[in-house]
Amino acid sequence: TPPGGQSVPPSSSSPPWNPIARWTSSEKAKVPDWRTPDQLPKDSLSLDRQKKPGANLFVKAAQLCEVRGQSTKAIANYNKALEIDSQDLPDLLGLARVYNRLDQPNQAVTLYVTAVSCHPENSTIFNDLGLCYARQRRWNDALSNYYKAIRLQPENPRYRNNIARVLVITGRPDDA
């Protein structure tokens, strides 16, 4: 048997004592399949079906651009994802974080507010919005959002650390 495990019937033109000639002969052995083509399993990577890419593809491309420091391309990919699904949480958060890093807080806050309206039970949104406000030195808004994040996910120590940081910065270390 050849390395693939299927035996190939000997070719009429190759001598029986030469197995390599049998495996490499120009005659192709056809393995019968009882299934009709429509019953064969579909390949998940098949290109025979026309399907538009989902938002996740563009989010992953945007994240790759972010890693490479290509903010403009990242924004373009996040916007393409938003065109496909305007409520996609990874897209909204990713794009808001890019704008926040680029020191464009108005765009970031707008996206965070949209994310909150679409996903009001997600603590990460409130924490990120708090971080955005803290970067702008809007301490009360930051604290308010950190507290909302803690109400949704009290076991996350990062949220409490963010509150403590703001309290120390604002001169209230005893409250931290």
PDB file of N, CA, C and O in Angstrom, residues 107-142:
ATOM      1  N   GLN A 107     -15.359  61.368  19.182  1.00  0.00           N
ATOM      2  CA  GLN A 107     -15.723  60.191  18.387  1.00  0.00           C
ATOM      3  C   GLN A 107     -15.773  58.945  19.277  1.00  0.00           C
ATOM      4  O   GLN A 107     -16.653  58.102  19.130  1.00  0.00           O
ATOM      5  N   ALA A 108     -14.809  58.833  20.190  1.00  0.00           N
ATOM      6  CA  ALA A 108     -14.770  57.675  21.083  1.00  0.00           C
ATOM      7  C   ALA A 108     -16.010  57.622  21.965  1.00  0.00           C
ATOM      8  O   ALA A 108     -16.663  56.572  22.084  1.00  0.00           O
ATOM      9  N   VAL A 109     -16.359  58.748  22.583  1.00  0.00           N
ATOM     10  CA  VAL A 109     -17.521  58.781  23.479  1.00  0.00           C
ATOM     11  C   VAL A 109     -18.790  58.451  22.704  1.00  0.00           C
ATOM     12  O   VAL A 109     -19.651  57.702  23.192  1.00  0.00           O
ATOM     13  N   THR A 110     -18.918  58.974  21.500  1.00  0.00           N
ATOM     14  CA  THR A 110     -20.102  58.671  20.676  1.00  0.00           C
ATOM     15  C   THR A 110     -20.234  57.165  20.448  1.00  0.00           C
ATOM     16  O   THR A 110     -21.329  56.601  20.568  1.00  0.00           O
ATOM     17  N   LEU A 111     -19.125  56.507  20.149  1.00  0.00           N
ATOM     18  CA  LEU A 111     -19.162  55.063  19.921  1.00  0.00           C
ATOM     19  C   LEU A 111     -19.447  54.299  21.213  1.00  0.00           C
ATOM     20  O   LEU A 111     -20.195  53.324  21.211  1.00  0.00           O
ATOM     21  N   TYR A 112     -18.875  54.747  22.322  1.00  0.00           N
ATOM     22  CA  TYR A 112     -19.158  54.090  23.600  1.00  0.00           C
ATOM     23  C   TYR A 112     -20.634  54.236  23.977  1.00  0.00           C
ATOM     24  O   TYR A 112     -21.256  53.288  24.456  1.00  0.00           O
ATOM     25  N   VAL A 113     -21.206  55.408  23.752  1.00  0.00           N
ATOM     26  CA  VAL A 113     -22.620  55.625  24.061  1.00  0.00           C
ATOM     27  C   VAL A 113     -23.496  54.721  23.179  1.00  0.00           C
ATOM     28  O   VAL A 113     -24.481  54.135  23.648  1.00  0.00           O
ATOM     29  N   THR A 114     -23.128  54.590  21.927  1.00  0.00           N
ATOM     30  CA  THR A 114     -23.850  53.671  21.036  1.00  0.00           C
ATOM     31  C   THR A 114     -23.746  52.239  21.556  1.00  0.00           C
ATOM     32  O   THR A 114     -24.735  51.501  21.581  1.00  0.00           O
ATOM     33  N   ALA A 115     -22.549  51.854  21.975  1.00  0.00           N
ATOM     34  CA  ALA A 115     -22.346  50.501  22.513  1.00  0.00           C
ATOM     35  C   ALA A 115     -23.178  50.279  23.766  1.00  0.00           C
ATOM     36  O   ALA A 115     -23.769  49.202  23.948  1.00  0.00           O
ATOM     37  N   VAL A 116     -23.251  51.281  24.632  1.00  0.00           N
ATOM     38  CA  VAL A 116     -24.061  51.164  25.857  1.00  0.00           C
ATOM     39  C   VAL A 116     -25.527  50.980  25.503  1.00  0.00           C
ATOM     40  O   VAL A 116     -26.231  50.152  26.102  1.00  0.00           O
ATOM     41  N   SER A 117     -26.013  51.735  24.514  1.00  0.00           N
ATOM     42  CA  SER A 117     -27.430  51.608  24.145  1.00  0.00           C
ATOM     43  C   SER A 117     -27.742  50.239  23.537  1.00  0.00           C
ATOM     44  O   SER A 117     -28.840  49.727  23.714  1.00  0.00           O
ATOM     45  N   CYS A 118     -26.772  49.640  22.853  1.00  0.00           N
ATOM     46  CA  CYS A 118     -26.973  48.324  22.234  1.00  0.00           C
ATOM     47  C   CYS A 118     -26.713  47.174  23.206  1.00  0.00           C
ATOM     48  O   CYS A 118     -27.310  46.104  23.085  1.00  0.00           O
ATOM     49  N   HIS A 119     -25.804  47.381  24.141  1.00  0.00           N
ATOM     50  CA  HIS A 119     -25.374  46.321  25.059  1.00  0.00           C
ATOM     51  C   HIS A 119     -25.304  46.869  26.486  1.00  0.00           C
ATOM     52  O   HIS A 119     -24.221  46.990  27.062  1.00  0.00           O
ATOM     53  N   PRO A 120     -26.450  47.200  27.095  1.00  0.00           N
ATOM     54  CA  PRO A 120     -26.444  47.876  28.400  1.00  0.00           C
ATOM     55  C   PRO A 120     -25.957  47.016  29.563  1.00  0.00           C
ATOM     56  O   PRO A 120     -25.677  47.549  30.632  1.00  0.00           O
ATOM     57  N   GLU A 121     -25.826  45.723  29.367  1.00  0.00           N
ATOM     58  CA  GLU A 121     -25.392  44.836  30.453  1.00  0.00           C
ATOM     59  C   GLU A 121     -23.920  44.437  30.328  1.00  0.00           C
ATOM     60  O   GLU A 121     -23.487  43.494  30.985  1.00  0.00           O
ATOM     61  N   ASN A 122     -23.164  45.143  29.522  1.00  0.00           N
ATOM     62  CA  ASN A 122     -21.762  44.800  29.322  1.00  0.00           C
ATOM     63  C   ASN A 122     -20.878  45.725  30.147  1.00  0.00           C
ATOM     64  O   ASN A 122     -20.813  46.930  29.889  1.00  0.00           O
ATOM     65  N   SER A 123     -20.181  45.155  31.120  1.00  0.00           N
ATOM     66  CA  SER A 123     -19.354  45.960  32.025  1.00  0.00           C
ATOM     67  C   SER A 123     -18.117  46.547  31.338  1.00  0.00           C
ATOM     68  O   SER A 123     -17.655  47.624  31.723  1.00  0.00           O
ATOM     69  N   THR A 124     -17.602  45.878  30.337  1.00  0.00           N
ATOM     70  CA  THR A 124     -16.404  46.364  29.644  1.00  0.00           C
ATOM     71  C   THR A 124     -16.644  47.724  29.002  1.00  0.00           C
ATOM     72  O   THR A 124     -15.758  48.580  29.004  1.00  0.00           O
ATOM     73  N   ILE A 125     -17.839  47.924  28.477  1.00  0.00           N
ATOM     74  CA  ILE A 125     -18.150  49.205  27.840  1.00  0.00           C
ATOM     75  C   ILE A 125     -18.047  50.334  28.862  1.00  0.00           C
ATOM     76  O   ILE A 125     -17.432  51.370  28.606  1.00  0.00           O
ATOM     77  N   PHE A 126     -18.657  50.119  30.040  1.00  0.00           N
ATOM     78  CA  PHE A 126     -18.638  51.163  31.067  1.00  0.00           C
ATOM     79  C   PHE A 126     -17.216  51.430  31.560  1.00  0.00           C
ATOM     80  O   PHE A 126     -16.841  52.580  31.788  1.00  0.00           O
ATOM     81  N   ASN A 127     -16.432  50.377  31.709  1.00  0.00           N
ATOM     82  CA  ASN A 127     -15.040  50.567  32.124  1.00  0.00           C
ATOM     83  C   ASN A 127     -14.261  51.356  31.078  1.00  0.00           C
ATOM     84  O   ASN A 127     -13.532  52.296  31.401  1.00  0.00           O
ATOM     85  N   ASP A 128     -14.416  50.976  29.818  1.00  0.00           N
ATOM     86  CA  ASP A 128     -13.696  51.683  28.751  1.00  0.00           C
ATOM     87  C   ASP A 128     -14.146  53.140  28.640  1.00  0.00           C
ATOM     88  O   ASP A 128     -13.329  54.035  28.407  1.00  0.00           O
ATOM     89  N   LEU A 129     -15.448  53.371  28.808  1.00  0.00           N
ATOM     90  CA  LEU A 129     -15.951  54.746  28.773  1.00  0.00           C
ATOM     91  C   LEU A 129     -15.365  55.535  29.945  1.00  0.00           C
ATOM     92  O   LEU A 129     -14.972  56.700  29.789  1.00  0.00           O
ATOM     93  N   GLY A 130     -15.249  54.885  31.101  1.00  0.00           N
ATOM     94  CA  GLY A 130     -14.605  55.523  32.243  1.00  0.00           C
ATOM     95  C   GLY A 130     -13.155  55.869  31.956  1.00  0.00           C
ATOM     96  O   GLY A 130     -12.672  56.951  32.305  1.00  0.00           O
ATOM     97  N   LEU A 131     -12.446  54.973  31.303  1.00  0.00           N
ATOM     98  CA  LEU A 131     -11.049  55.241  30.934  1.00  0.00           C
ATOM     99  C   LEU A 131     -10.958  56.423  29.972  1.00  0.00           C
ATOM    100  O   LEU A 131     -10.046  57.251  30.070  1.00  0.00           O
ATOM    101  N   CYS A 132     -11.904  56.489  29.051  1.00  0.00           N
ATOM    102  CA  CYS A 132     -11.926  57.595  28.086  1.00  0.00           C
ATOM    103  C   CYS A 132     -12.154  58.918  28.818  1.00  0.00           C
ATOM    104  O   CYS A 132     -11.463  59.908  28.554  1.00  0.00           O
ATOM    105  N   TYR A 133     -13.102  58.928  29.749  1.00  0.00           N
ATOM    106  CA  TYR A 133     -13.350  60.149  30.524  1.00  0.00           C
ATOM    107  C   TYR A 133     -12.148  60.501  31.407  1.00  0.00           C
ATOM    108  O   TYR A 133     -11.805  61.671  31.557  1.00  0.00           O
ATOM    109  N   ALA A 134     -11.508  59.504  31.993  1.00  0.00           N
ATOM    110  CA  ALA A 134     -10.338  59.766  32.839  1.00  0.00           C
ATOM    111  C   ALA A 134      -9.218  60.386  32.014  1.00  0.00           C
ATOM    112  O   ALA A 134      -8.505  61.276  32.497  1.00  0.00           O
ATOM    113  N   ARG A 135      -9.079  59.939  30.804  1.00  0.00           N
ATOM    114  CA  ARG A 135      -8.035  60.513  29.929  1.00  0.00           C
ATOM    115  C   ARG A 135      -8.299  61.990  29.661  1.00  0.00           C
ATOM    116  O   ARG A 135      -7.377  62.765  29.454  1.00  0.00           O
ATOM    117  N   GLN A 136      -9.573  62.363  29.665  1.00  0.00           N
ATOM    118  CA  GLN A 136      -9.956  63.767  29.463  1.00  0.00           C
ATOM    119  C   GLN A 136     -10.004  64.539  30.786  1.00  0.00           C
ATOM    120  O   GLN A 136     -10.377  65.711  30.790  1.00  0.00           O
ATOM    121  N   ARG A 137      -9.677  63.875  31.879  1.00  0.00           N
ATOM    122  CA  ARG A 137      -9.724  64.453  33.223  1.00  0.00           C
ATOM    123  C   ARG A 137     -11.154  64.812  33.638  1.00  0.00           C
ATOM    124  O   ARG A 137     -11.380  65.726  34.425  1.00  0.00           O
ATOM    125  N   ARG A 138     -12.104  64.074  33.119  1.00  0.00           N
ATOM    126  CA  ARG A 138     -13.507  64.217  33.538  1.00  0.00           C
ATOM    127  C   ARG A 138     -13.743  63.165  34.623  1.00  0.00           C
ATOM    128  O   ARG A 138     -14.357  62.136  34.399  1.00  0.00           O
ATOM    129  N   TRP A 139     -13.233  63.462  35.811  1.00  0.00           N
ATOM    130  CA  TRP A 139     -13.148  62.478  36.892  1.00  0.00           C
ATOM    131  C   TRP A 139     -14.505  61.968  37.349  1.00  0.00           C
ATOM    132  O   TRP A 139     -14.657  60.763  37.593  1.00  0.00           O
ATOM    133  N   ASN A 140     -15.490  62.826  37.498  1.00  0.00           N
ATOM    134  CA  ASN A 140     -16.808  62.383  37.976  1.00  0.00           C
ATOM    135  C   ASN A 140     -17.473  61.450  36.969  1.00  0.00           C
ATOM    136  O   ASN A 140     -18.087  60.443  37.352  1.00  0.00           O
ATOM    137  N   ASP A 141     -17.358  61.768  35.691  1.00  0.00           N
ATOM    138  CA  ASP A 141     -17.903  60.882  34.656  1.00  0.00           C
ATOM    139  C   ASP A 141     -17.174  59.543  34.652  1.00  0.00           C
ATOM    140  O   ASP A 141     -17.792  58.484  34.483  1.00  0.00           O
ATOM    141  N   ALA A 142     -15.869  59.593  34.849  1.00  0.00           N
ATOM    142  CA  ALA A 142     -15.080  58.353  34.896  1.00  0.00           C
ATOM    143  C   ALA A 142     -15.531  57.488  36.063  1.00  0.00           C
ATOM    144  O   ALA A 142     -15.801  56.291  35.898  1.00  0.00           O
TER     145      ALA A 142
END
